[in-house]
mmCIF file of C-alpha atoms in Angstrom:
data_model
loop_
_atom_site.group_PDB
_atom_site.id
_atom_site.type_symbol
_atom_site.label_atom_id
_atom_site.label_comp_id
_atom_site.label_asym_id
_atom_site.label_seq_id
_atom_site.Cartn_x
_atom_site.Cartn_y
_atom_site.Cartn_z
ATOM 1 C CA MET B 30 14.367 15.691 -30.759
ATOM 2 C CA SER B 31 16.911 13.023 -30.271
ATOM 3 C CA MET B 32 17.358 11.327 -27.173
ATOM 4 C CA HIS B 33 20.168 8.977 -26.140
ATOM 5 C CA PHE B 34 20.381 7.321 -23.097
ATOM 6 C CA ASP B 35 21.234 3.756 -21.465
ATOM 7 C CA LEU B 36 20.122 1.437 -18.857
ATOM 8 C CA VAL B 37 23.423 2.838 -16.768
ATOM 9 C CA ASP B 38 21.484 6.346 -17.318
ATOM 10 C CA LEU B 39 18.269 4.576 -15.800
ATOM 11 C CA ARG B 40 19.907 3.503 -12.551
ATOM 12 C CA LEU B 41 21.925 6.318 -12.268
ATOM 13 C CA MET B 42 18.698 8.877 -12.257
ATOM 14 C CA VAL B 43 16.745 6.221 -9.933
ATOM 15 C CA HIS B 44 19.624 6.059 -7.320
ATOM 16 C CA ILE B 45 19.939 9.908 -7.758
ATOM 17 C CA ALA B 46 16.256 10.389 -7.003
ATOM 18 C CA GLU B 47 16.066 7.584 -3.980
ATOM 19 C CA ALA B 48 19.258 9.276 -2.451
ATOM 20 C CA ASN B 49 18.438 12.864 -3.435
ATOM 21 C CA SER B 50 22.267 13.075 -3.688
ATOM 22 C CA MET B 51 24.457 13.121 -6.812
ATOM 23 C CA THR B 52 27.285 11.843 -4.838
ATOM 24 C CA ARG B 53 25.407 8.898 -3.109
ATOM 25 C CA GLY B 54 23.772 8.302 -6.494
ATOM 26 C CA ALA B 55 27.058 7.699 -8.413
ATOM 27 C CA GLU B 56 27.874 5.301 -5.351
ATOM 28 C CA LEU B 57 25.247 3.424 -5.804
ATOM 29 C CA SER B 58 25.681 2.988 -9.706
ATOM 30 C CA PHE B 59 29.232 2.092 -9.122
ATOM 31 C CA ILE B 60 30.579 4.993 -10.890
ATOM 32 C CA SER B 61 32.577 8.163 -10.315
ATOM 33 C CA LEU B 62 30.811 11.392 -9.724
ATOM 34 C CA PRO B 63 32.350 13.439 -12.323
ATOM 35 C CA ALA B 64 30.947 10.458 -14.770
ATOM 36 C CA ALA B 65 27.769 10.857 -12.863
ATOM 37 C CA SER B 66 27.655 14.355 -13.452
ATOM 38 C CA THR B 67 28.759 14.211 -17.225
ATOM 39 C CA ARG B 68 25.870 11.410 -17.784
ATOM 40 C CA VAL B 69 23.165 13.783 -16.148
ATOM 41 C CA LYS B 70 24.728 17.115 -18.036
ATOM 42 C CA ASN B 71 24.290 14.847 -21.313
ATOM 43 C CA LEU B 72 20.984 13.638 -20.503
ATOM 44 C CA GLU B 73 19.543 16.977 -19.925
ATOM 45 C CA GLU B 74 21.069 18.349 -22.933
ATOM 46 C CA SER B 75 19.951 15.407 -24.630
ATOM 47 C CA ILE B 76 16.409 15.761 -23.597
ATOM 48 C CA GLY B 77 16.397 19.630 -23.735
ATOM 49 C CA THR B 78 15.193 20.343 -19.825
ATOM 50 C CA LYS B 79 16.511 20.122 -16.729
ATOM 51 C CA LEU B 80 15.981 16.758 -15.022
ATOM 52 C CA LEU B 81 17.508 17.818 -11.400
ATOM 53 C CA TYR B 82 17.137 21.306 -9.033
ATOM 54 C CA ARG B 83 20.792 21.487 -7.477
ATOM 55 C CA THR B 84 21.041 23.028 -4.159
ATOM 56 C CA SER B 85 23.804 23.252 -1.069
ATOM 57 C CA GLN B 86 21.424 20.490 0.548
ATOM 58 C CA GLY B 87 21.645 18.027 -2.708
ATOM 59 C CA VAL B 88 19.418 17.417 -5.701
ATOM 60 C CA THR B 89 15.737 16.995 -6.063
ATOM 61 C CA LEU B 90 13.942 15.909 -9.554
ATOM 62 C CA THR B 91 12.062 18.724 -11.474
ATOM 63 C CA PRO B 92 8.964 17.625 -13.210
ATOM 64 C CA PRO B 93 10.377 16.370 -16.032
ATOM 65 C CA GLY B 94 13.040 14.360 -13.843
ATOM 66 C CA GLN B 95 10.176 12.870 -12.037
ATOM 67 C CA ALA B 96 8.799 11.797 -15.374
ATOM 68 C CA PHE B 97 12.073 10.183 -16.655
ATOM 69 C CA VAL B 98 12.743 8.343 -12.904
ATOM 70 C CA SER B 99 8.957 6.957 -13.139
ATOM 71 C CA HIS B 100 9.594 5.473 -16.526
ATOM 72 C CA ALA B 101 13.171 4.403 -15.548
ATOM 73 C CA ARG B 102 11.551 2.567 -12.664
ATOM 74 C CA MET B 103 9.089 0.845 -14.826
ATOM 75 C CA VAL B 104 11.736 -0.302 -17.668
ATOM 76 C CA LEU B 105 14.097 -1.476 -14.683
ATOM 77 C CA SER B 106 11.588 -3.698 -13.332
ATOM 78 C CA GLN B 107 10.563 -5.092 -16.693
ATOM 79 C CA ILE B 108 14.458 -5.839 -17.178
ATOM 80 C CA GLU B 109 14.039 -7.861 -13.758
ATOM 81 C CA HIS B 110 11.138 -9.501 -14.554
ATOM 82 C CA LEU B 111 12.475 -10.644 -17.735
ATOM 83 C CA ARG B 112 15.662 -11.886 -16.396
ATOM 84 C CA GLY B 113 14.125 -13.924 -14.002
ATOM 85 C CA ASP B 114 11.850 -15.387 -16.318
ATOM 86 C CA MET B 115 14.634 -16.353 -18.441
ATOM 87 C CA GLN B 116 16.441 -18.065 -15.615
ATOM 88 C CA GLU B 117 13.334 -19.817 -14.766
ATOM 89 C CA TYR B 118 12.812 -20.994 -18.236
ATOM 90 C CA ALA B 119 16.206 -22.349 -18.362
ATOM 91 C CA SER B 120 15.704 -24.551 -15.512
ATOM 92 C CA GLY B 121 12.204 -26.165 -16.833
ATOM 93 C CA ILE B 122 9.421 -23.322 -15.928
ATOM 94 C CA LYS B 123 7.486 -22.367 -18.910
ATOM 95 C CA GLY B 124 5.641 -19.560 -17.700
ATOM 96 C CA HIS B 125 5.584 -17.128 -14.673
ATOM 97 C CA VAL B 126 2.484 -15.024 -13.119
ATOM 98 C CA ARG B 127 2.747 -12.216 -10.804
ATOM 99 C CA VAL B 128 -0.260 -11.649 -8.552
ATOM 100 C CA PHE B 129 -0.538 -8.506 -6.269
ATOM 101 C CA ALA B 130 -3.718 -8.922 -3.742
ATOM 102 C CA ASN B 131 -4.961 -7.039 -0.790
ATOM 103 C CA THR B 132 -4.772 -8.642 2.726
ATOM 104 C CA THR B 133 -8.364 -10.304 2.678
ATOM 105 C CA SER B 134 -8.095 -11.826 -0.741
ATOM 106 C CA LEU B 135 -4.682 -13.386 0.060
ATOM 107 C CA GLY B 136 -5.599 -14.717 3.313
ATOM 108 C CA GLU B 137 -8.980 -16.019 2.922
ATOM 109 C CA PHE B 138 -10.203 -16.751 -0.908
ATOM 110 C CA LEU B 139 -6.841 -17.116 -2.973
ATOM 111 C CA PRO B 140 -4.706 -20.235 -1.299
ATOM 112 C CA PRO B 141 -7.211 -22.988 -2.267
ATOM 113 C CA VAL B 142 -7.857 -21.439 -6.099
ATOM 114 C CA LEU B 143 -4.335 -20.952 -6.454
ATOM 115 C CA ARG B 144 -3.079 -24.270 -5.088
ATOM 116 C CA LEU B 145 -5.650 -25.795 -7.735
ATOM 117 C CA PHE B 146 -4.033 -23.599 -10.753
ATOM 118 C CA LEU B 147 -0.600 -24.661 -9.457
ATOM 119 C CA GLN B 148 -1.403 -28.663 -9.917
ATOM 120 C CA ARG B 149 -2.898 -27.656 -13.225
ATOM 121 C CA HIS B 150 -0.044 -26.174 -14.441
ATOM 122 C CA PRO B 151 3.213 -27.691 -12.733
ATOM 123 C CA ASP B 152 5.407 -25.754 -15.010
ATOM 124 C CA VAL B 153 4.349 -22.055 -14.232
ATOM 125 C CA ASN B 154 5.483 -20.372 -11.120
ATOM 126 C CA ILE B 155 3.301 -17.526 -9.229
ATOM 127 C CA ASP B 156 4.692 -14.399 -7.351
ATOM 128 C CA LEU B 157 2.407 -13.353 -5.257
ATOM 129 C CA ARG B 158 2.560 -10.193 -2.990
ATOM 130 C CA GLU B 159 0.465 -8.410 -0.814
ATOM 131 C CA ARG B 160 0.097 -4.853 -1.231
ATOM 132 C CA LEU B 161 -2.245 -1.889 -0.406
ATOM 133 C CA SER B 162 -5.323 -1.281 -3.258
ATOM 134 C CA HIS B 163 -3.864 1.989 -4.590
ATOM 135 C CA ASP B 164 -0.526 0.359 -5.090
ATOM 136 C CA ILE B 165 -1.797 -2.413 -6.695
ATOM 137 C CA VAL B 166 -3.560 -0.716 -9.246
ATOM 138 C CA ARG B 167 -0.438 1.557 -10.059
ATOM 139 C CA ALA B 168 1.422 -1.753 -10.534
ATOM 140 C CA VAL B 169 -0.719 -3.034 -12.827
ATOM 141 C CA THR B 170 -1.000 0.074 -14.648
ATOM 142 C CA GLU B 171 2.924 0.550 -14.728
ATOM 143 C CA GLY B 172 3.233 -3.899 -15.552
ATOM 144 C CA GLN B 173 4.962 -4.359 -12.494
ATOM 145 C CA THR B 174 2.411 -7.033 -11.821
ATOM 146 C CA ASP B 175 0.129 -9.017 -14.261
ATOM 147 C CA ILE B 176 -3.200 -9.724 -12.068
ATOM 148 C CA GLY B 177 -4.354 -7.059 -9.215
ATOM 149 C CA ILE B 178 -7.189 -7.988 -6.699
ATOM 150 C CA VAL B 179 -8.055 -4.534 -4.702
ATOM 151 C CA ALA B 180 -10.632 -3.366 -2.461
ATOM 152 C CA GLY B 181 -12.749 -0.516 -1.950
ATOM 153 C CA LEU B 182 -12.971 2.699 -3.484
ATOM 154 C CA VAL B 183 -9.989 2.956 -5.991
ATOM 155 C CA ARG B 184 -10.074 4.367 -9.298
ATOM 156 C CA THR B 185 -9.379 1.772 -12.135
ATOM 157 C CA GLU B 186 -10.174 3.865 -15.147
ATOM 158 C CA SER B 187 -7.348 2.730 -17.315
ATOM 159 C CA LEU B 188 -7.860 -1.018 -16.142
ATOM 160 C CA GLU B 189 -10.287 -3.858 -17.317
ATOM 161 C CA THR B 190 -12.207 -5.109 -14.096
ATOM 162 C CA LEU B 191 -14.230 -8.194 -13.075
ATOM 163 C CA PRO B 192 -16.055 -8.486 -10.089
ATOM 164 C CA TYR B 193 -14.540 -10.569 -7.355
ATOM 165 C CA HIS B 194 -15.783 -11.322 -3.405
ATOM 166 C CA ARG B 195 -17.429 -8.913 -1.223
ATOM 167 C CA ASP B 196 -16.266 -8.791 2.405
ATOM 168 C CA ARG B 197 -16.482 -6.262 4.998
ATOM 169 C CA LEU B 198 -14.339 -5.274 7.950
ATOM 170 C CA VAL B 199 -15.738 -5.295 11.275
ATOM 171 C CA LEU B 200 -14.794 -5.340 14.840
ATOM 172 C CA VAL B 201 -13.870 -8.010 16.911
ATOM 173 C CA VAL B 202 -13.944 -7.845 20.757
ATOM 174 C CA PRO B 203 -13.885 -10.870 23.453
ATOM 175 C CA ARG B 204 -17.070 -12.645 24.321
ATOM 176 C CA GLY B 205 -18.492 -10.579 27.203
ATOM 177 C CA HIS B 206 -17.047 -7.299 26.145
ATOM 178 C CA ALA B 207 -18.936 -4.044 26.741
ATOM 179 C CA LEU B 208 -19.617 -4.183 22.938
ATOM 180 C CA ASP B 209 -20.685 -7.739 22.565
ATOM 181 C CA GLY B 210 -24.174 -7.550 21.312
ATOM 182 C CA ALA B 211 -24.142 -3.867 20.054
ATOM 183 C CA ALA B 212 -25.993 -3.305 16.851
ATOM 184 C CA GLN B 213 -22.601 -1.321 15.444
ATOM 185 C CA VAL B 214 -20.361 0.942 16.270
ATOM 186 C CA ALA B 215 -18.170 3.730 14.665
ATOM 187 C CA PHE B 216 -14.424 2.936 14.031
ATOM 188 C CA ALA B 217 -13.892 6.675 16.051
ATOM 189 C CA ASP B 218 -15.299 5.082 19.050
ATOM 190 C CA THR B 219 -13.419 2.143 18.960
ATOM 191 C CA LEU B 220 -9.796 4.441 19.452
ATOM 192 C CA GLU B 221 -9.869 4.157 23.026
ATOM 193 C CA LEU B 222 -9.875 0.943 23.491
ATOM 194 C CA ASP B 223 -6.497 -1.428 23.096
ATOM 195 C CA TYR B 224 -5.974 -2.825 20.017
ATOM 196 C CA VAL B 225 -4.590 -6.238 18.621
ATOM 197 C CA GLY B 226 -3.415 -5.638 15.491
ATOM 198 C CA LEU B 227 -1.530 -7.404 12.184
ATOM 199 C CA HIS B 228 2.073 -6.629 11.241
ATOM 200 C CA GLU B 229 2.833 -3.530 10.152
ATOM 201 C CA SER B 230 3.792 -5.000 6.324
ATOM 202 C CA SER B 231 0.069 -5.948 5.925
ATOM 203 C CA ALA B 232 -2.470 -4.212 4.005
ATOM 204 C CA ILE B 233 -5.173 -3.937 6.519
ATOM 205 C CA HIS B 234 -2.546 -2.166 8.936
ATOM 206 C CA ALA B 235 -1.468 0.231 6.781
ATOM 207 C CA PHE B 236 -5.514 1.021 5.921
ATOM 208 C CA LEU B 237 -6.440 1.453 9.344
ATOM 209 C CA ARG B 238 -3.363 3.306 10.178
ATOM 210 C CA GLN B 239 -5.053 5.745 7.127
ATOM 211 C CA ALA B 240 -8.454 5.837 8.567
ATOM 212 C CA SER B 241 -7.281 6.442 11.975
ATOM 213 C CA ASP B 242 -5.056 9.678 10.855
ATOM 214 C CA GLU B 243 -7.838 11.003 8.868
ATOM 215 C CA LEU B 244 -9.699 11.251 12.238
ATOM 216 C CA HIS B 245 -6.469 12.991 14.176
ATOM 217 C CA ARG B 246 -6.249 9.744 16.525
ATOM 218 C CA ALA B 247 -3.968 6.902 17.074
ATOM 219 C CA ILE B 248 -4.399 3.072 16.931
ATOM 220 C CA LYS B 249 -3.453 1.899 20.657
ATOM 221 C CA LEU B 250 -1.740 -1.155 19.542
ATOM 222 C CA ARG B 251 -1.152 -3.301 22.349
ATOM 223 C CA ILE B 252 0.289 -6.452 20.274
ATOM 224 C CA GLN B 253 1.081 -7.167 16.406
ATOM 225 C CA VAL B 254 0.583 -10.598 15.047
ATOM 226 C CA GLY B 255 0.915 -12.082 11.797
ATOM 227 C CA ASN B 256 -2.494 -13.671 10.733
ATOM 228 C CA PHE B 257 -6.157 -13.467 11.249
ATOM 229 C CA GLU B 258 -6.275 -16.717 13.351
ATOM 230 C CA THR B 259 -3.607 -15.477 16.116
ATOM 231 C CA ALA B 260 -5.109 -11.942 16.186
ATOM 232 C CA CYS B 261 -8.484 -13.737 16.957
ATOM 233 C CA ARG B 262 -6.871 -16.076 19.921
ATOM 234 C CA MET B 263 -5.434 -12.574 21.328
ATOM 235 C CA ILE B 264 -8.560 -11.201 21.112
ATOM 236 C CA ALA B 265 -10.457 -14.001 22.893
ATOM 237 C CA SER B 266 -8.190 -13.901 25.985
ATOM 238 C CA GLY B 267 -9.014 -10.396 26.770
ATOM 239 C CA VAL B 268 -5.322 -8.674 25.025
ATOM 240 C CA GLY B 269 -7.787 -6.279 23.035
ATOM 241 C CA VAL B 270 -10.291 -5.783 20.242
ATOM 242 C CA GLY B 271 -9.449 -5.758 16.400
ATOM 243 C CA VAL B 272 -10.811 -4.998 12.995
ATOM 244 C CA LEU B 273 -10.825 -7.987 10.939
ATOM 245 C CA PRO B 274 -12.630 -9.302 7.762
ATOM 246 C CA GLU B 275 -16.015 -10.596 8.541
ATOM 247 C CA SER B 276 -15.078 -13.621 6.707
ATOM 248 C CA ALA B 277 -12.141 -14.586 8.907
ATOM 249 C CA ALA B 278 -13.721 -13.481 12.175
ATOM 250 C CA GLY B 279 -16.830 -15.372 11.502
ATOM 251 C CA ARG B 280 -14.928 -18.505 10.965
ATOM 252 C CA HIS B 281 -12.951 -18.345 13.799
ATOM 253 C CA ALA B 282 -16.081 -17.349 16.227
ATOM 254 C CA ARG B 283 -17.458 -20.708 15.925
ATOM 255 C CA ALA B 284 -14.489 -22.139 17.941
ATOM 256 C CA MET B 285 -13.256 -19.076 19.899
ATOM 257 C CA ASP B 286 -14.926 -16.469 22.351
ATOM 258 C CA ILE B 287 -15.157 -13.685 20.225
ATOM 259 C CA ALA B 288 -18.161 -11.424 19.186
ATOM 260 C CA ILE B 289 -18.613 -9.593 15.985
ATOM 261 C CA VAL B 290 -19.680 -5.843 15.916
ATOM 262 C CA PRO B 291 -20.460 -4.415 12.475
ATOM 263 C CA LEU B 292 -18.591 -1.202 11.996
ATOM 264 C CA SER B 293 -21.054 1.617 10.842
ATOM 265 C CA ASP B 294 -18.401 3.308 8.928
ATOM 266 C CA ALA B 295 -19.038 3.154 4.850
ATOM 267 C CA TRP B 296 -15.281 1.915 4.211
ATOM 268 C CA SER B 297 -16.042 -0.923 6.130
ATOM 269 C CA VAL B 298 -18.166 -2.513 3.192
ATOM 270 C CA ARG B 299 -15.572 -3.560 0.411
ATOM 271 C CA GLU B 300 -16.374 -4.728 -3.116
ATOM 272 C CA MET B 301 -12.960 -6.380 -4.586
ATOM 273 C CA GLN B 302 -12.221 -6.342 -7.982
ATOM 274 C CA ILE B 303 -9.771 -8.194 -10.351
ATOM 275 C CA CYS B 304 -7.820 -5.956 -12.254
ATOM 276 C CA VAL B 305 -5.501 -6.388 -15.654
ATOM 277 C CA ARG B 306 -4.203 -4.209 -18.359
ATOM 278 C CA SER B 307 -5.724 -6.307 -20.814
ATOM 279 C CA LEU B 308 -7.136 -9.841 -20.250
ATOM 280 C CA ALA B 309 -6.856 -10.720 -23.999
ATOM 281 C CA ALA B 310 -3.103 -9.737 -23.636
ATOM 282 C CA LEU B 311 -1.947 -12.006 -20.710
ATOM 283 C CA PRO B 312 -0.510 -15.373 -21.622
ATOM 284 C CA SER B 313 -3.303 -18.273 -21.786
ATOM 285 C CA PHE B 314 -2.222 -19.832 -18.515
ATOM 286 C CA ALA B 315 -2.675 -16.332 -16.861
ATOM 287 C CA GLN B 316 -6.255 -15.967 -18.392
ATOM 288 C CA GLU B 317 -6.686 -19.252 -16.885
ATOM 289 C CA LEU B 318 -6.154 -18.078 -13.404
ATOM 290 C CA VAL B 319 -8.486 -14.915 -14.055
ATOM 291 C CA GLN B 320 -11.389 -17.883 -14.971
ATOM 292 C CA LEU B 321 -10.592 -19.537 -11.785
ATOM 293 C CA LEU B 322 -10.767 -16.307 -9.515
ATOM 294 C CA VAL B 323 -14.259 -15.455 -11.428
ATOM 295 C CA ALA B 324 -15.446 -18.970 -10.623
ATOM 296 C CA ASP B 325 -14.564 -18.997 -7.101
ATOM 297 C CA ALA B 326 -16.234 -15.371 -6.465
ATOM 298 C CA SER B 327 -19.297 -16.331 -8.358
ATOM 299 C CA GLY B 328 -19.786 -19.573 -6.449
ATOM 300 C CA ASP B 329 -19.449 -21.731 -9.624
ATOM 301 C CA LEU B 330 -16.385 -23.587 -8.312
ATOM 302 C CA GLY B 331 -16.045 -27.324 -9.294
ATOM 303 C CA PRO B 332 -16.440 -30.031 -7.135
ATOM 304 C CA GLU B 333 -12.771 -30.191 -6.873
ATOM 305 C CA GLU B 334 -12.188 -26.892 -6.251
ATOM 306 C CA GLN B 335 -14.764 -26.809 -3.789
ATOM 307 C CA GLY B 336 -13.341 -29.794 -2.101
ATOM 308 C CA MET B 337 -10.143 -28.249 -1.314
ATOM 309 C CA ARG B 338 -11.796 -24.864 0.169
ATOM 310 C CA ASP B 339 -13.861 -27.271 2.628
ATOM 311 C CA ALA B 340 -10.914 -29.247 3.359
ATOM 312 C CA ARG B 341 -9.182 -26.297 4.296
ATOM 313 C CA ASP B 342 -11.446 -24.893 6.217
ATOM 314 C CA GLU B 343 -12.077 -28.021 8.001
ATOM 315 C CA ARG B 344 -8.062 -27.805 8.879
ATOM 316 C CA ASN B 345 -8.452 -24.503 10.389
ATOM 317 C CA MET B 346 -10.808 -25.800 12.688
ATOM 318 C CA ARG B 347 -9.017 -28.773 13.901
ATOM 319 C CA THR B 348 -5.796 -26.739 14.454
ATOM 320 C CA LEU B 349 -7.676 -23.884 16.271
ATOM 321 C CA PHE B 350 -6.947 -25.820 19.447
#
């Protein structure tokens, strides 16, 4: 089989898939509808199978079309990374590391390690993004990111993994609340309460929304905030309760009128993992970042790194009031 397609074809198929429309796909690709139709027809003839189901309501992808678009997105993503990296090299940057992480690792564990890494490598940039764990696994597998940090039960069979931190999600309530002092509580039994939640783009928000959907219940959000500290402040003032990482809640509980109640749900205890496609295939500076993350998780931080973490915690305490 001889298959012929170019980047215009890849972008066109992605746009058609996103719009479920040949017309809109052509517009997004800045080509005419007849030209788009001809390109899709030539693609289908070259591959030897239909890529689109065509109906009066629009178009949808056939199974081969879904596979084609999945690979097209990977190729286009890699090209964008290539373009960005080349621009940075031209301006003096010698390396680029992409890291996708869950909410807890991003807010609680990564900052001092990344700060140390960037100090050691002034000519390397880091692209750090917050994602859900299953999205992170897919991104690492597809080459959208170099390093992923995931939590909980996610399938990582095709990836190399290293143990990272362990944390658990807990219920945080105001001091004096009816649940203050409880040995534990089920998440389902808290859904009648008003909640202080994180913003909708956070991984924890999406995780809790999924957990409540599985119970066929809804979280009663009274307010949404941007970080753990603000959430604890709102909880301390009596706005509602919240589910937060124990590491963050415990730190803020030392200076705020909040109490921590363990959740009885199995999913509340989360083992985090570092995942990569191939550690040996990463650039040496990216391998060093992985080594720093492993050292941080195992408690083998040097004096410099530990000093940074202690200083961060002290600054957090000073800024609570």
